Coordinates of C-alpha atoms in Angstrom, one line a residue:
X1 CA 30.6 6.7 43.7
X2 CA 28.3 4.7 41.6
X3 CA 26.8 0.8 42.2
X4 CA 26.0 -1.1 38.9
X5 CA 22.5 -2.4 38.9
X6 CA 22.3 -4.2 35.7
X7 CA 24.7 -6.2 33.4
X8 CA 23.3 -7.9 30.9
X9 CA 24.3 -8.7 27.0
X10 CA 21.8 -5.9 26.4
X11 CA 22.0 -3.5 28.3
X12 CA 24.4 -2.0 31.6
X13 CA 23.0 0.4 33.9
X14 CA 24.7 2.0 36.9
X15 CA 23.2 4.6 39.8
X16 CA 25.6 7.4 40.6
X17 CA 25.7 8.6 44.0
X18 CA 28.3 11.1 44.1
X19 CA 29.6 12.8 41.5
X20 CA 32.7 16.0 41.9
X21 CA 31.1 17.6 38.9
X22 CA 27.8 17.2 40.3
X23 CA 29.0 19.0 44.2
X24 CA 30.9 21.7 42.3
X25 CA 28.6 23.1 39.9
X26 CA 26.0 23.0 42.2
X27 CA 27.9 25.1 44.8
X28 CA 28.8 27.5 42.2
X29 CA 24.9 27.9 42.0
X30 CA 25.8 27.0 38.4
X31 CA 23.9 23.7 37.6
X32 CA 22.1 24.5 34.7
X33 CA 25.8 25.4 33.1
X34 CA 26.9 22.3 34.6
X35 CA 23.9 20.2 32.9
X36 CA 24.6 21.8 29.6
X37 CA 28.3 21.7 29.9
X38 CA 28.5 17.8 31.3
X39 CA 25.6 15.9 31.7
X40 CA 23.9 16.8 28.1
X41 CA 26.1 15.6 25.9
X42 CA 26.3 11.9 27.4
X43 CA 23.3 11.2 24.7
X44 CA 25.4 12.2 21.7
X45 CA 28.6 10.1 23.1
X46 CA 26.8 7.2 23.3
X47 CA 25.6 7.1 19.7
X48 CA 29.0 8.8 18.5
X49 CA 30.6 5.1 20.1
X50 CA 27.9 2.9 18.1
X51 CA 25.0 4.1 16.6
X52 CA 23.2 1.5 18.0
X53 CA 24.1 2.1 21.4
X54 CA 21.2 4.2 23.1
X55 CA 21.8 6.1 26.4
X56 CA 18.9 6.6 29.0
X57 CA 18.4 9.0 31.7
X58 CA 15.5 10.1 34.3
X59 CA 17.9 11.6 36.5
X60 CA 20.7 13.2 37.5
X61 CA 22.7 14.4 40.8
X62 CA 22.8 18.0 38.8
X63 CA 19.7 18.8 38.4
X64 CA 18.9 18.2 42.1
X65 CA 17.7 14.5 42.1
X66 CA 19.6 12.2 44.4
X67 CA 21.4 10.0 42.1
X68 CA 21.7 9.6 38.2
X69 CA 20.5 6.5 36.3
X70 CA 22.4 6.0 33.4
X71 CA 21.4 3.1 31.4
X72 CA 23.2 2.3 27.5
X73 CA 21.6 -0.5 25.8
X74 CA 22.0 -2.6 22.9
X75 CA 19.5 -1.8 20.0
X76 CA 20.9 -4.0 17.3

């Protein structure tokens, strides 16, 4: 589940609260594979899409925070 908490001609940025990958690496006690396998390359997407689209992230349900903030904005 997710809640969008910015939209803007710049930049879109949405809090995830629950996330299946998230719950089932982490009770596989396999987060770190998880990170690695589904969370890391969100960066490299992001510019593959548009190089001047820039993903950032602080956090995510995976490593153990209690949401991820994923933000793309607009660099052009």
């Amino acid at each position: 589940t997710f809640e969008i908490v910015e939209d803007s001609a710049k930049a879109f940025a949405v809090k995830i609260k629950e996330c299946l990958w998230a719950k089932t690496f982490r009770e596989a006690d396999a987060a770190d594979i998880g990170y690695a396998a589904i969370c890391h390359g969100d960066f490299a997407m992001a510019k593959a899409f548009n190089p001047n689209l820039r993903m950032l992230r602080t956090k995510t349900l995976m490593q153990g925070h209690d949401h991820c903030d994923h933000k793309w904005v607009w660099e052009a």
